[in-house]
Coordinates of C-alpha atoms in Angstrom, one line a residue:
M52 CA 174.4 105.9 126.7
E53 CA 172.3 106.4 129.4
I54 CA 171.8 109.9 128.6
L55 CA 171.3 109.3 125.0
M56 CA 168.1 106.9 125.8
K57 CA 166.8 109.4 128.5
R58 CA 167.1 112.7 126.0
K59 CA 165.1 110.5 123.1
L60 CA 162.5 109.3 126.0
L61 CA 162.5 112.9 127.0
A62 CA 161.4 113.7 122.9
V63 CA 159.0 111.3 122.3
I64 CA 156.9 112.8 125.9
S65 CA 157.5 116.2 124.5
L66 CA 155.6 115.4 120.6
A67 CA 152.6 113.2 122.4
A68 CA 152.2 116.2 124.7
L69 CA 152.0 118.7 122.3
A70 CA 150.1 116.2 120.2
M71 CA 147.4 116.3 123.0
A72 CA 147.7 119.7 123.0
C73 CA 146.5 120.4 119.9
S74 CA 144.2 118.2 119.5
P75 CA 140.9 119.2 119.0
P76 CA 138.8 118.5 122.8
A77 CA 136.7 115.3 122.4
A78 CA 132.6 115.8 122.2
P79 CA 130.6 116.1 125.0
V80 CA 128.9 113.3 125.5
A81 CA 124.8 113.6 125.0
A82 CA 122.8 113.4 127.5
A83 CA 120.1 110.8 126.9
P84 CA 116.9 113.2 126.1
E85 CA 114.0 113.3 128.9
V86 CA 110.8 111.6 127.7
A87 CA 107.6 113.1 129.1
P88 CA 105.3 111.1 130.6
P89 CA 102.0 110.2 128.7
P90 CA 99.3 112.6 129.2
A91 CA 97.1 111.1 132.2
P92 CA 93.6 110.3 130.7
V93 CA 91.1 113.6 131.3
A94 CA 88.5 112.8 134.1
L95 CA 85.1 112.5 133.4
V96 CA 82.7 115.1 134.8
I97 CA 79.9 113.7 133.9
P98 CA 77.7 110.9 135.7
S99 CA 77.3 106.7 134.7
G100 CA 73.7 107.0 132.4
E101 CA 72.8 106.0 128.9
Y102 CA 73.5 109.2 126.6
S103 CA 71.5 109.0 123.3
V104 CA 73.2 111.1 119.9
D105 CA 71.5 114.4 118.9
P106 CA 70.9 114.0 115.3
N107 CA 71.1 118.3 114.6
H108 CA 74.7 118.0 115.6
A109 CA 76.2 115.3 114.4
S110 CA 77.5 113.5 111.3
L111 CA 78.9 110.1 109.2
R112 CA 81.0 110.2 106.6
F113 CA 83.1 107.7 104.6
D114 CA 85.8 108.6 101.8
I115 CA 87.1 106.2 99.0
L116 CA 89.6 106.7 96.3
H117 CA 87.9 107.6 92.9
L118 CA 90.1 106.3 90.1
G119 CA 93.6 106.7 91.6
L120 CA 92.6 110.3 91.3
A121 CA 90.7 112.1 94.5
E122 CA 88.6 111.1 97.3
Y123 CA 84.9 110.7 96.9
N124 CA 83.2 111.2 99.6
A125 CA 79.4 110.0 100.5
R126 CA 77.9 110.5 104.4
L127 CA 74.7 108.7 105.9
T128 CA 71.8 110.9 107.5
K129 CA 70.1 108.0 109.2
F130 CA 71.7 106.9 112.5
D131 CA 71.1 106.1 115.5
A132 CA 73.8 105.8 119.1
K133 CA 73.6 104.9 122.2
L134 CA 76.7 105.4 124.7
K135 CA 76.3 104.0 128.1
V136 CA 79.0 105.8 130.2
D137 CA 80.6 104.4 133.3
A138 CA 82.2 107.4 134.9
A139 CA 83.8 105.5 137.7
N140 CA 85.5 103.4 135.1
P141 CA 85.8 104.4 131.5
T142 CA 87.4 101.6 130.1
A143 CA 83.9 100.3 130.6
S144 CA 81.4 102.2 128.8
S145 CA 80.4 101.3 125.4
L146 CA 78.4 102.4 122.2
S147 CA 76.1 101.1 119.7
F148 CA 74.9 102.2 116.4
T149 CA 72.7 101.5 113.8
A150 CA 73.1 103.4 110.8
D151 CA 70.3 103.3 107.3
A152 CA 71.7 102.4 104.6
A153 CA 69.4 103.6 102.6
S154 CA 70.1 107.4 103.6
V155 CA 74.1 107.5 102.0
R156 CA 73.9 111.1 100.5
T157 CA 76.6 112.3 97.6
D158 CA 75.2 115.5 96.8
Y159 CA 76.5 114.9 93.6
A160 CA 74.2 116.9 90.9
G161 CA 75.3 114.8 87.6
N162 CA 73.1 112.9 85.8
Y163 CA 73.6 108.8 87.1
Q164 CA 71.7 107.5 84.1
A165 CA 73.2 109.4 81.2
T166 CA 76.8 108.5 82.3
H167 CA 75.8 104.9 83.5
K168 CA 73.8 103.4 80.1
G169 CA 71.7 100.2 81.0
A170 CA 72.5 100.7 84.5
P171 CA 69.7 99.6 87.1
Y172 CA 69.8 102.7 89.6
K173 CA 68.6 105.7 88.8
T174 CA 71.3 108.3 90.7
W175 CA 74.2 108.1 92.7
D176 CA 72.6 107.7 96.1
E177 CA 70.4 104.3 95.0
A178 CA 73.3 103.3 93.1
L179 CA 75.9 103.0 96.6
A180 CA 73.2 102.0 99.1
K181 CA 72.8 99.0 96.7
Q182 CA 75.7 98.5 94.8
F183 CA 78.3 99.7 97.8
L184 CA 76.0 99.5 101.3
G185 CA 74.5 95.8 100.9
L186 CA 70.9 97.6 100.9
E187 CA 69.1 94.4 99.7
K188 CA 71.1 92.3 101.5
Q189 CA 71.5 94.2 105.0
P190 CA 68.8 97.4 105.3
K191 CA 71.4 98.5 108.5
I192 CA 74.7 98.8 109.4
T193 CA 75.5 98.3 112.5
F194 CA 78.6 98.7 115.3
T195 CA 78.6 97.1 118.9
S196 CA 81.9 98.0 120.7
T197 CA 83.6 95.3 122.4
S198 CA 86.4 97.2 124.5
F199 CA 87.1 100.9 124.9
T200 CA 91.4 101.4 126.3
Q201 CA 92.3 105.1 127.1
D202 CA 95.8 106.3 125.8
G203 CA 96.2 109.7 127.6
G204 CA 94.9 112.4 127.3
N205 CA 91.3 113.1 125.4
K206 CA 92.1 110.4 123.1
G207 CA 91.5 106.7 123.3
T208 CA 90.8 103.4 120.9
L209 CA 87.3 102.0 120.5
I210 CA 87.6 98.3 119.2
G211 CA 84.3 97.1 118.2
D212 CA 81.6 94.9 114.9
L213 CA 80.8 96.6 112.0
A214 CA 78.3 95.2 110.3
I215 CA 78.2 96.5 106.2
G216 CA 75.8 94.1 103.7
G217 CA 75.4 91.0 105.7
V218 CA 79.1 90.9 106.8
S219 CA 80.1 91.7 110.2
K220 CA 84.1 92.4 110.7
P221 CA 86.3 93.9 114.3
V222 CA 87.2 96.8 113.7
T223 CA 88.9 99.7 115.1
F224 CA 88.3 103.9 115.5
E225 CA 90.6 106.0 117.5
V226 CA 88.6 108.5 119.3
E227 CA 89.2 112.2 120.9
L228 CA 86.4 113.3 123.4
S229 CA 85.9 116.8 121.8
G230 CA 84.3 118.6 124.9
Q231 CA 81.9 117.0 128.3
V232 CA 79.4 119.5 130.9
A233 CA 77.7 118.5 133.5
E234 CA 74.7 120.7 132.7
H235 CA 74.2 121.4 129.0
P236 CA 72.8 125.1 128.9
F237 CA 69.6 124.0 126.9
T238 CA 68.6 121.2 127.8
K239 CA 70.4 120.9 131.0
A240 CA 71.2 117.4 130.9
P241 CA 74.9 116.2 130.8
A242 CA 77.1 115.7 127.7
V243 CA 79.5 115.3 126.0
G244 CA 80.8 115.2 122.2
F245 CA 83.6 113.0 120.7
E246 CA 85.1 112.2 117.0
A247 CA 85.8 109.0 116.2
E248 CA 88.3 108.1 113.0
G249 CA 88.8 104.2 111.2
K250 CA 89.7 102.6 108.2
I251 CA 88.4 99.2 106.9
K252 CA 88.7 97.6 103.4
R253 CA 86.1 97.9 100.9
S254 CA 87.2 93.5 99.8
D255 CA 86.8 92.3 103.6
Y256 CA 83.2 93.5 103.4
G257 CA 82.6 92.2 99.4
I258 CA 81.9 95.7 98.1
A259 CA 81.6 96.3 94.6
T260 CA 84.5 93.3 94.1
D261 CA 83.3 92.8 90.7
G262 CA 83.1 94.3 87.0
F263 CA 84.5 98.0 86.7
L264 CA 83.6 99.3 90.1
N265 CA 86.6 96.9 91.9
G266 CA 89.3 98.7 89.7
A267 CA 87.9 102.0 89.9
L268 CA 88.0 102.6 93.8
G269 CA 90.3 101.9 95.9
D270 CA 90.8 99.2 98.8
E271 CA 90.6 101.5 101.8
I272 CA 87.6 103.2 103.4
E273 CA 88.1 106.1 105.6
I274 CA 85.3 106.6 108.7
E275 CA 84.6 109.4 110.4
F276 CA 81.9 110.3 113.2
N277 CA 81.6 113.6 114.7
G278 CA 79.0 113.7 117.1
E279 CA 77.0 115.0 120.3
F280 CA 75.3 112.8 122.8
Y281 CA 73.1 113.8 126.0
G282 CA 72.4 112.2 129.5
P283 CA 69.1 111.7 130.8
P284 CA 67.7 115.2 132.0
P285 CA 68.0 115.9 135.7
P286 CA 64.8 114.6 137.9
P287 CA 62.8 118.2 138.6
A288 CA 63.4 120.4 141.8
A289 CA 61.1 119.5 144.2
A290 CA 58.9 122.4 145.5
A291 CA 59.0 123.5 148.2
P292 CA 56.9 123.5 151.2
A293 CA 53.6 125.4 151.4
A294 CA 54.2 127.9 154.0
Q295 CA 51.7 126.5 157.6

């Protein structure tokens, strides 16, 4: 009896060993992916000081969905901006911006009055300036930054108050440093360039919230700025002392 029991036990052990040998190998445990640290913020090579926008190398535009079909875009052609740079502590830098609402341009060649019977506006640009950008309530569109953070690499986040048509709301812009030089090849002054993108809601500013336009336009407005800023020119070199 004891011999029979031992034979049965050996048979069970043999079957178990055979089953283990025929089983597929266990899948290796995947190692946790390595997470690369975020890139360090770009160091500034320009000095601290106040920088002014170069109107010949800057653009300000906005896009809005029209009739659910395509993005309608326009630009503002007259604006001024001041960038105060703190090279030792870039997060302490600030930006102020002013644009003329009357300078909106669409470059649309159509006849506005022919397609908008009875409208009090002569052109698309006039309609946008007065009906869309609140020209008669506040001729200037302004932005004043309240904070700036560096997100790593050449990117950052700029937050400030944007006023359109007498309504001011906080807005966030994603900023990317596109270039900087300690000495511009033409002006010899320090220079920096960046682009900023942000979004606002038309309804937050009371823009075209009545009548046909309210249904014809999307609520989200995308804003994009690209520009170069120049710092103060370097002081003139001291004249060499006259020979004795």
